[in-house]
CSV table of C-alpha atoms in Angstrom, one decimal:
chain,number,residue,atom,x,y,z
A,760,UNK,CA,-0.7,-13.8,-11.4
A,761,UNK,CA,-1.5,-17.3,-10.4
A,762,UNK,CA,1.1,-17.6,-7.9
A,763,UNK,CA,0.3,-14.6,-6.4
A,764,UNK,CA,-3.2,-15.6,-6.0
A,765,UNK,CA,-1.8,-19.2,-4.3
A,766,UNK,CA,0.5,-16.7,-2.1
A,767,UNK,CA,-2.6,-14.7,-1.0
A,768,UNK,CA,-4.5,-18.0,-0.4
A,769,UNK,CA,-1.5,-18.9,1.8
A,770,UNK,CA,-1.6,-16.3,3.9
A,771,UNK,CA,-5.0,-15.8,4.1
A,772,UNK,CA,-5.5,-18.9,5.5
A,773,UNK,CA,-3.8,-18.0,8.7
A,774,UNK,CA,-6.6,-16.5,9.4
A,775,UNK,CA,-9.7,-18.4,7.3
A,776,UNK,CA,-9.2,-21.7,8.4
A,777,UNK,CA,-8.9,-21.4,12.3
A,778,UNK,CA,-11.9,-19.3,12.1
A,779,UNK,CA,-14.0,-21.8,9.5
A,780,UNK,CA,-12.9,-24.1,12.4
A,781,UNK,CA,-14.2,-22.5,15.3
A,782,UNK,CA,-17.2,-21.2,13.7
A,783,UNK,CA,-18.8,-24.6,12.7
A,784,UNK,CA,-18.8,-25.5,16.4
A,785,UNK,CA,-20.1,-22.3,18.0
A,786,UNK,CA,-23.7,-20.5,18.0
A,787,UNK,CA,-23.2,-19.8,14.6
A,788,UNK,CA,-23.2,-22.5,13.0
A,789,UNK,CA,-25.3,-22.9,9.6
A,790,UNK,CA,-26.0,-19.1,9.6
A,791,UNK,CA,-28.7,-18.2,6.9
A,792,UNK,CA,-28.2,-15.6,4.3
A,793,UNK,CA,-29.9,-12.9,6.3
A,794,UNK,CA,-28.4,-13.9,9.4
A,795,UNK,CA,-25.0,-13.6,7.6
A,796,UNK,CA,-25.9,-10.1,6.2
A,797,UNK,CA,-26.5,-8.2,9.8
A,798,UNK,CA,-24.1,-5.7,10.5
A,799,UNK,CA,-23.6,-4.8,6.7
A,800,UNK,CA,-23.0,-1.5,5.6
A,801,UNK,CA,-26.6,0.1,4.4
A,802,UNK,CA,-26.8,1.5,0.9
A,803,UNK,CA,-28.3,5.1,2.4
A,804,UNK,CA,-24.9,5.1,5.1
A,805,UNK,CA,-22.6,5.4,2.3
A,806,UNK,CA,-21.9,9.2,3.3
A,807,UNK,CA,-20.1,8.0,6.9
A,808,UNK,CA,-17.3,7.3,4.1
A,809,UNK,CA,-16.6,11.2,4.1
A,810,UNK,CA,-18.8,12.2,7.1
A,811,UNK,CA,-17.9,9.9,10.0
A,812,UNK,CA,-20.8,11.5,12.3
A,813,UNK,CA,-23.3,12.4,10.1
A,814,UNK,CA,-26.0,10.1,11.6
A,815,UNK,CA,-24.6,11.0,15.4
A,816,UNK,CA,-22.3,9.4,17.9
A,817,UNK,CA,-22.4,6.3,20.0
A,818,UNK,CA,-21.6,9.0,23.0
A,819,UNK,CA,-22.6,12.6,22.0
A,820,UNK,CA,-20.2,15.4,23.0
A,821,UNK,CA,-18.1,18.2,21.4
A,822,UNK,CA,-19.7,19.5,18.1
A,823,UNK,CA,-21.7,16.6,17.2
A,824,UNK,CA,-24.3,16.6,19.9
A,825,UNK,CA,-26.6,13.7,18.3
A,826,UNK,CA,-26.8,10.0,19.7
A,827,UNK,CA,-26.2,7.8,16.6
A,828,UNK,CA,-29.5,7.3,14.9
A,829,UNK,CA,-28.4,4.9,12.1
A,830,UNK,CA,-28.7,1.0,11.2
A,831,UNK,CA,-26.7,-1.0,13.3
A,832,UNK,CA,-24.2,0.5,15.0
A,833,UNK,CA,-21.2,2.7,14.4
A,834,UNK,CA,-18.2,-0.1,15.7
A,835,UNK,CA,-19.1,-2.1,13.1
A,836,UNK,CA,-19.9,0.2,10.1
A,837,UNK,CA,-16.8,3.0,10.6
A,838,UNK,CA,-15.0,3.2,7.6
A,839,UNK,CA,-13.9,6.9,7.2
A,840,UNK,CA,-10.0,6.3,5.8
A,841,UNK,CA,-9.8,10.7,6.8
A,842,UNK,CA,-10.3,13.3,4.1
A,843,UNK,CA,-6.8,13.6,3.4
A,844,UNK,CA,-6.5,10.2,2.2
A,845,UNK,CA,-9.7,10.8,0.0
A,846,UNK,CA,-8.4,14.1,-1.8
A,847,UNK,CA,-4.7,12.6,-2.0
A,848,UNK,CA,-6.6,9.4,-3.8
A,849,UNK,CA,-8.6,11.7,-6.2
A,850,UNK,CA,-5.4,12.8,-7.1
A,851,UNK,CA,-3.9,9.4,-7.8
A,852,UNK,CA,-6.9,8.7,-9.6
A,853,UNK,CA,-4.9,10.5,-12.2
A,854,UNK,CA,-2.8,7.2,-12.4
A,855,UNK,CA,-5.4,4.6,-13.5
A,856,UNK,CA,-4.8,5.4,-17.4
A,857,UNK,CA,-1.3,4.2,-17.5
A,858,UNK,CA,-0.3,2.3,-14.4
A,859,UNK,CA,-1.7,-1.4,-14.0
A,860,UNK,CA,-1.0,-1.3,-10.1
A,861,UNK,CA,-2.9,1.2,-9.4
A,862,UNK,CA,-5.9,0.0,-11.4
A,863,UNK,CA,-5.7,-3.3,-9.7
A,864,UNK,CA,-5.8,-1.2,-6.7
A,865,UNK,CA,-9.0,0.4,-7.9
A,866,UNK,CA,-10.7,-2.9,-8.7
A,867,UNK,CA,-9.8,-4.3,-5.3
A,868,UNK,CA,-11.2,-1.3,-3.3
A,869,UNK,CA,-14.4,-1.5,-5.5
A,870,UNK,CA,-14.9,-5.3,-5.1
A,871,UNK,CA,-14.3,-4.6,-1.0
A,872,UNK,CA,-16.7,-1.8,-1.2
A,873,UNK,CA,-19.3,-3.8,-3.0
A,874,UNK,CA,-19.1,-6.5,-0.7
A,875,UNK,CA,-19.2,-3.9,2.3
A,876,UNK,CA,-22.8,-3.6,1.1
A,877,UNK,CA,-23.6,-7.0,1.7
A,878,UNK,CA,-27.5,-7.9,0.4
A,879,UNK,CA,-27.4,-4.7,-1.8
A,880,UNK,CA,-25.5,-6.3,-4.7
A,881,UNK,CA,-25.9,-9.7,-6.3
A,882,UNK,CA,-21.7,-10.1,-5.3
A,883,UNK,CA,-23.2,-11.2,-1.7
A,884,UNK,CA,-24.9,-14.5,-3.3
A,885,UNK,CA,-21.7,-15.6,-4.8
A,886,UNK,CA,-19.5,-15.3,-1.9
A,887,UNK,CA,-21.9,-16.3,0.9
A,888,UNK,CA,-21.8,-19.8,-1.4
A,889,UNK,CA,-18.0,-19.6,-0.9
A,890,UNK,CA,-16.7,-21.5,2.3
A,891,UNK,CA,-15.9,-20.3,4.7
A,892,UNK,CA,-17.1,-17.0,4.0
A,893,UNK,CA,-20.7,-17.9,4.5
A,894,UNK,CA,-20.2,-18.7,8.0
A,895,UNK,CA,-19.4,-14.9,8.6
A,896,UNK,CA,-21.8,-11.8,9.6
A,897,UNK,CA,-20.7,-8.2,9.6
A,898,UNK,CA,-19.7,-7.6,6.1
A,899,UNK,CA,-19.7,-4.3,7.1
A,900,UNK,CA,-16.0,-4.6,7.9
A,901,UNK,CA,-15.2,-5.3,4.0
A,902,UNK,CA,-14.9,-1.6,4.0
A,903,UNK,CA,-11.0,-2.2,5.4
A,904,UNK,CA,-10.1,-3.5,1.6
A,905,UNK,CA,-11.7,-0.4,0.2
A,906,UNK,CA,-9.6,1.8,2.8
A,907,UNK,CA,-6.5,0.3,2.1
A,908,UNK,CA,-7.0,0.6,-1.4
A,909,UNK,CA,-7.9,4.4,-1.1
A,910,UNK,CA,-4.5,4.7,0.8
A,911,UNK,CA,-2.2,3.0,-1.7
A,912,UNK,CA,-3.7,5.4,-4.3
A,913,UNK,CA,-3.8,8.6,-2.2
A,914,UNK,CA,0.5,7.5,-2.3
A,915,UNK,CA,0.1,7.7,-6.3
A,916,UNK,CA,-1.4,11.0,-5.5
A,917,UNK,CA,1.5,12.4,-3.6
A,918,UNK,CA,3.7,11.4,-5.9
A,919,UNK,CA,2.4,13.1,-8.5
A,920,UNK,CA,1.6,16.1,-6.5
A,921,UNK,CA,5.3,16.0,-5.7
A,922,UNK,CA,6.2,15.8,-9.3
A,923,UNK,CA,6.4,18.5,-12.7
A,924,UNK,CA,4.7,18.8,-15.8
A,925,UNK,CA,1.6,18.0,-16.6
A,926,UNK,CA,0.7,15.2,-14.4
A,927,UNK,CA,1.2,17.2,-12.1
A,928,UNK,CA,-1.3,19.7,-13.0
A,929,UNK,CA,-3.8,17.1,-13.5
A,930,UNK,CA,-3.1,15.7,-10.2
A,931,UNK,CA,-4.3,19.4,-8.6
A,932,UNK,CA,-7.2,19.8,-10.4
A,933,UNK,CA,-8.2,16.2,-9.4
A,934,UNK,CA,-7.5,16.9,-5.9
A,935,UNK,CA,-9.2,20.4,-6.4
A,936,UNK,CA,-12.7,18.8,-7.8
A,937,UNK,CA,-12.5,15.5,-5.2
A,938,UNK,CA,-13.0,18.4,-2.6
A,939,UNK,CA,-15.3,20.4,-5.0
A,940,UNK,CA,-17.0,17.0,-4.6
A,941,UNK,CA,-17.1,16.5,-1.1
A,942,UNK,CA,-18.7,20.1,-0.7
A,943,UNK,CA,-21.0,19.5,-2.8
A,944,UNK,CA,-22.0,16.9,-1.4
A,945,UNK,CA,-22.2,18.6,2.0
A,946,UNK,CA,-24.9,20.4,0.7
A,947,UNK,CA,-27.2,17.5,-1.3
A,948,UNK,CA,-26.6,14.1,1.0
A,949,UNK,CA,-28.4,15.4,4.3
A,950,UNK,CA,-31.6,16.2,1.8
A,951,UNK,CA,-32.0,13.1,0.5
A,952,UNK,CA,-35.1,11.3,1.6
A,953,UNK,CA,-32.8,7.6,1.6
A,954,UNK,CA,-30.6,9.8,4.0
A,955,UNK,CA,-32.5,11.6,5.7
A,956,UNK,CA,-34.7,8.9,7.7
A,957,UNK,CA,-31.6,8.0,9.6
A,958,UNK,CA,-30.4,11.1,10.5
A,959,UNK,CA,-31.0,11.9,14.5
A,960,UNK,CA,-34.1,14.0,14.7
A,961,UNK,CA,-34.3,14.6,10.8
A,962,UNK,CA,-31.5,16.5,10.8
A,963,UNK,CA,-27.0,16.2,10.2
A,964,UNK,CA,-25.5,18.8,13.4
A,965,UNK,CA,-23.5,21.2,11.5
A,966,UNK,CA,-19.8,20.1,12.2
A,967,UNK,CA,-20.6,16.8,10.8
A,968,UNK,CA,-20.7,18.4,7.1
A,969,UNK,CA,-18.7,21.4,8.1
A,970,UNK,CA,-15.8,19.8,9.4
A,971,UNK,CA,-14.9,17.1,7.0
A,972,UNK,CA,-15.4,19.6,3.9
A,973,UNK,CA,-13.0,21.9,5.9
A,974,UNK,CA,-10.3,19.2,5.7
A,975,UNK,CA,-10.9,18.1,2.3
A,976,UNK,CA,-10.1,21.9,1.1
A,977,UNK,CA,-6.9,22.0,3.4
A,978,UNK,CA,-6.2,18.8,2.0
A,979,UNK,CA,-6.5,20.3,-1.4
A,980,UNK,CA,-4.4,23.2,-1.0
A,981,UNK,CA,-1.7,21.4,0.9
A,982,UNK,CA,-1.3,18.8,-2.0
A,983,UNK,CA,1.3,20.6,-4.0
A,984,UNK,CA,3.1,21.7,-0.4
A,985,UNK,CA,6.4,19.7,0.1
A,986,UNK,CA,9.5,20.6,2.1
A,987,UNK,CA,12.3,21.9,0.8
A,988,UNK,CA,15.9,20.7,1.5
A,989,UNK,CA,15.9,23.6,4.4
A,990,UNK,CA,12.7,21.8,6.0
A,991,UNK,CA,10.7,24.5,5.5
A,992,UNK,CA,7.2,23.8,3.4
A,993,UNK,CA,7.2,25.0,-0.3
A,994,UNK,CA,3.9,25.5,-2.1
A,995,UNK,CA,3.9,25.8,-5.7
A,996,UNK,CA,0.5,25.9,-7.7
A,997,UNK,CA,0.6,26.0,-11.2
A,998,UNK,CA,-0.1,29.4,-12.9
């Protein structure tokens, strides 16, 4: 474990050390806590992880007719992992019980998500005190770590869905449950007061809710499908 930590520090030093050096010689020298927390992911905008255009687009067009009405901007806060990834990660969550690497990924993703929320959690205070992180802004970018963990858990989900036995059945139920949860969120989230205040014109575009939900259902239905030896798709749901 210590060797893994040392290797991680050595690899990240390639980025952290030059960035820390430049940060002390620019206009961002000596950032206050409030300045460092700018461009963090606001808690009311967490639904963007499932509905990326819920709060509008930078350039309105297509089925998303509203301009962005949230805090900061989409460039810094976009963390949508893809609905297929989200559903498959739900299927892979069944591996957390017995698989230590999967649990480590879940912890990593959770910590990254908490850091992306910035001042909403006390964890930001702790990391802000650790050089050179206290000189960085735009903590919403920590969401990349969350997305990476989801992608890896989705790989576990894919593996379990292609397997046999009780593990596959559990993964299928988890994938279907994840899709159902997305559908429920589409119905409930826009009506939450904390969310509605940032929606363009006070309401969400139907496409911003319906399209991700459709992709979630497609991911759950397509999860049991895998190509056979002839290259065609074979779908087999348990009876």
